[in-house]
Amino acid sequence: MAKRKAENRSFLDKWEAEYLFTYVKDKPVCLVCGVNVAVSKEYNIRRHYETKHHDKYKDLDMTQRSQKVEEMKISLVSQQNMFKKATSQSEAAVKASYIVAAEIAKSARPFNEGEFMKNCMMKVCDLVCPEKKQAFSNVSLSRNTVADRTCDLATNLYDQLMEKGKDFVAFSLAVDESCDASDTAQLSVFIRGVDSNLCVTEELLGFKSMHGTTTGKEIFEEVSKCVTEIKLPWDKLVGLTTDGAPAMCGKKSGLVGMVREKMREENCAGELTVYHCIIHQEALCAKALNMEHVMTTVTQVVNFIRAKGLNHRQFKSFLEECGSEYADVPYHTEVRWLSRGKVLNRCFELREEICQFLETKGKDTAELREQKFLCELAFLCDISSHLDALNLQLQGRGRIITDMYAAVRAFKTKLCLWENQMLQGNPCHFPCCQSIKAQISTAVFPCAQFVEKLSVLAAEFSRRFADFDAQKCKFELLSNPFAVDVENAPTNIQMELIELQCNDTLKSKYDAVVATQFPRFIPDTMPQLRTQAAQMLSMFGSTYLCEQLFSSMKMTKTTHRRRLTDEHLRSILRISSAQSLSPDIDELASKKRCQVSGLGTSD
């Protein structure tokens, strides 16, 4: 019965000529008026034809009917293609508006740049491809549209992060705080998560505006919201890296203490590993040199030259007349990590020209020409260059904590070498010191003083990086598991570690790939080693990403954009900081009703 019913309701080819119908997407469609018939029964089709179109086409014979049907089918296909083309153009216009909005956000430009860009596109289109003017005009780039698109893109990125977070077996946080142009405290929280395949995802978890105080409790509440909103379990949190401020690292009322208390309340079995940003500590170690008197003198000289426009212009003209390799001296900015080294190096190279210029201005240059000062300037210039080189090694996205620790250990070893060489009167790795030593008496060059400075710096590095030294065994499990002494390894991984070290196939694989990629090849039969690797891969060694985000924030929320809302600022920074993820523009466009911008107007 069911089979006969189905057969009776199947569309027959002969109905095309008899009733001027065709079959489109499982529905009979009238070729004359385009009406759909709900049920594919001959009675329904015949009744529609006889009541609507019979009188008009009753005089046609079968040949004429067949010819008419073909003409009507061609016309129907043409109409369908026209609608498809219009829909396709509308979707393309929406996608284009999303792409432009993303580029505006990445470049930290204001939302109304979209209108400027559209005007430029229209003028270019008039000259290059005037036949495409309507397609370009359909792209909606008004200020409100760009703002809405930016929020959509940021929401899509957050949704992707939340979806990825479901697969994390371990994650760590990097937290820092700074103020924007309107003196609003902004809390930046980055997450680095590692999934079961040991793939790393490093993204902005939250960017919270704090309009009141920024105590440890308030910072913890915001961080806790970030973790809760993304639905991550606290027992998978393995690391927390901060800038070392009291509100961050306080053991009781600070962020660190409260996070640990939260993990105890959640009955988390693992221990939270806390780090003070490596880059911050490296900058703090440099202060142990206690040579601020040299830096103060250099800063005063630079400020005298740069503070007044006339002095600055005359100094640049003076350098040009002298045929100097350099055209100017840069300002010193304390908050910029590499500023000190650049200023010192330039002043050392231009020391003679600076003295001559100051003398033309009636300034006393006796201190600048003293041999002791020149020796100290040369030493500070050289050691600052070495510290800047280390700083650059520690910067960057996706840095693995074991590599950062290796760079610090290498620098500590270099300090020992430099100390021994300086003790012998051989500053071969200090080019500025070599230059000054060649100009003055060897007996005058204070080698013993600089040996003491290097010794103090080495001691400060050892003191500040003691927490990293305590994790040396765990670091080696990631960087070189085949060289780890099994007896010193944690007991829960000793058996698996023996199996790993005795596996020649895995040893060959380790030799063939980068050390940080090797954990992906550890078999599932060694779950403890994989878990240990995931935890190490998830660790942040610094708050570099937070600092980088604050630089973007300063460029985005300037004194001219103080009214930028917290939501818009957060959306812009999420888009500009995205690295592991990219917005799914096709998905976003498919959810939008495809409206296009009208001619001469904006939505």
PDB file of N, CA, C and O in Angstrom, residues 158 171 173 189 205 222-234 237:
ATOM      1  N   TYR A 158      36.515  34.000  20.526  1.00  0.00           N
ATOM      2  CA  TYR A 158      36.322  33.517  21.898  1.00  0.00           C
ATOM      3  C   TYR A 158      35.594  32.173  21.893  1.00  0.00           C
ATOM      4  O   TYR A 158      35.943  31.266  22.668  1.00  0.00           O
ATOM      5  N   PHE A 171      46.819  23.726  31.296  1.00  0.00           N
ATOM      6  CA  PHE A 171      46.904  25.108  30.829  1.00  0.00           C
ATOM      7  C   PHE A 171      47.561  25.974  31.900  1.00  0.00           C
ATOM      8  O   PHE A 171      47.570  25.637  33.081  1.00  0.00           O
ATOM      9  N   LEU A 173      48.466  30.382  32.902  1.00  0.00           N
ATOM     10  CA  LEU A 173      48.012  31.753  32.722  1.00  0.00           C
ATOM     11  C   LEU A 173      49.181  32.720  32.880  1.00  0.00           C
ATOM     12  O   LEU A 173      50.088  32.486  33.675  1.00  0.00           O
ATOM     13  N   VAL A 189      44.875  38.837  30.638  1.00  0.00           N
ATOM     14  CA  VAL A 189      45.037  37.430  31.025  1.00  0.00           C
ATOM     15  C   VAL A 189      45.207  36.602  29.755  1.00  0.00           C
ATOM     16  O   VAL A 189      44.293  36.521  28.930  1.00  0.00           O
ATOM     17  N   LEU A 205      42.848  35.261  26.892  1.00  0.00           N
ATOM     18  CA  LEU A 205      41.692  34.694  27.582  1.00  0.00           C
ATOM     19  C   LEU A 205      40.731  35.785  28.016  1.00  0.00           C
ATOM     20  O   LEU A 205      39.510  35.656  27.850  1.00  0.00           O
ATOM     21  N   GLU A 222      38.562  38.758  38.911  1.00  0.00           N
ATOM     22  CA  GLU A 222      38.494  38.878  37.449  1.00  0.00           C
ATOM     23  C   GLU A 222      39.124  37.665  36.766  1.00  0.00           C
ATOM     24  O   GLU A 222      38.598  37.157  35.771  1.00  0.00           O
ATOM     25  N   VAL A 223      40.257  37.209  37.279  1.00  0.00           N
ATOM     26  CA  VAL A 223      40.903  36.020  36.698  1.00  0.00           C
ATOM     27  C   VAL A 223      39.997  34.800  36.874  1.00  0.00           C
ATOM     28  O   VAL A 223      39.850  33.973  35.953  1.00  0.00           O
ATOM     29  N   SER A 224      39.380  34.682  38.032  1.00  0.00           N
ATOM     30  CA  SER A 224      38.476  33.558  38.293  1.00  0.00           C
ATOM     31  C   SER A 224      37.299  33.575  37.328  1.00  0.00           C
ATOM     32  O   SER A 224      36.876  32.523  36.829  1.00  0.00           O
ATOM     33  N   LYS A 225      36.767  34.771  37.031  1.00  0.00           N
ATOM     34  CA  LYS A 225      35.670  34.872  36.063  1.00  0.00           C
ATOM     35  C   LYS A 225      36.119  34.386  34.688  1.00  0.00           C
ATOM     36  O   LYS A 225      35.382  33.687  33.991  1.00  0.00           O
ATOM     37  N   CYS A 226      37.339  34.767  34.303  1.00  0.00           N
ATOM     38  CA  CYS A 226      37.856  34.349  32.987  1.00  0.00           C
ATOM     39  C   CYS A 226      37.913  32.822  32.881  1.00  0.00           C
ATOM     40  O   CYS A 226      37.517  32.250  31.864  1.00  0.00           O
ATOM     41  N   VAL A 227      38.417  32.172  33.931  1.00  0.00           N
ATOM     42  CA  VAL A 227      38.542  30.718  33.920  1.00  0.00           C
ATOM     43  C   VAL A 227      37.165  30.058  33.955  1.00  0.00           C
ATOM     44  O   VAL A 227      36.904  29.073  33.256  1.00  0.00           O
ATOM     45  N   THR A 228      36.257  30.602  34.753  1.00  0.00           N
ATOM     46  CA  THR A 228      34.921  30.017  34.898  1.00  0.00           C
ATOM     47  C   THR A 228      34.102  30.185  33.629  1.00  0.00           C
ATOM     48  O   THR A 228      33.409  29.254  33.193  1.00  0.00           O
ATOM     49  N   GLU A 229      34.162  31.377  33.009  1.00  0.00           N
ATOM     50  CA  GLU A 229      33.361  31.644  31.816  1.00  0.00           C
ATOM     51  C   GLU A 229      33.737  30.739  30.655  1.00  0.00           C
ATOM     52  O   GLU A 229      32.890  30.388  29.841  1.00  0.00           O
ATOM     53  N   ILE A 230      35.001  30.368  30.580  1.00  0.00           N
ATOM     54  CA  ILE A 230      35.421  29.495  29.479  1.00  0.00           C
ATOM     55  C   ILE A 230      35.270  28.017  29.841  1.00  0.00           C
ATOM     56  O   ILE A 230      35.601  27.123  29.064  1.00  0.00           O
ATOM     57  N   LYS A 231      34.775  27.776  31.080  1.00  0.00           N
ATOM     58  CA  LYS A 231      34.438  26.428  31.553  1.00  0.00           C
ATOM     59  C   LYS A 231      35.661  25.509  31.618  1.00  0.00           C
ATOM     60  O   LYS A 231      35.613  24.344  31.189  1.00  0.00           O
ATOM     61  N   LEU A 232      36.760  26.051  32.166  1.00  0.00           N
ATOM     62  CA  LEU A 232      37.972  25.252  32.356  1.00  0.00           C
ATOM     63  C   LEU A 232      38.051  24.781  33.805  1.00  0.00           C
ATOM     64  O   LEU A 232      37.838  25.579  34.727  1.00  0.00           O
ATOM     65  N   PRO A 233      38.363  23.517  34.037  1.00  0.00           N
ATOM     66  CA  PRO A 233      38.496  23.014  35.417  1.00  0.00           C
ATOM     67  C   PRO A 233      39.785  23.511  36.059  1.00  0.00           C
ATOM     68  O   PRO A 233      40.841  23.552  35.416  1.00  0.00           O
ATOM     69  N   TRP A 234      39.718  23.871  37.329  1.00  0.00           N
ATOM     70  CA  TRP A 234      40.891  24.406  38.029  1.00  0.00           C
ATOM     71  C   TRP A 234      41.982  23.359  38.195  1.00  0.00           C
ATOM     72  O   TRP A 234      43.161  23.705  38.332  1.00  0.00           O
ATOM     73  N   LEU A 237      44.903  23.664  35.788  1.00  0.00           N
ATOM     74  CA  LEU A 237      45.798  24.817  35.858  1.00  0.00           C
ATOM     75  C   LEU A 237      47.120  24.392  36.502  1.00  0.00           C
ATOM     76  O   LEU A 237      47.140  23.922  37.639  1.00  0.00           O
TER      77      LEU A 237
END
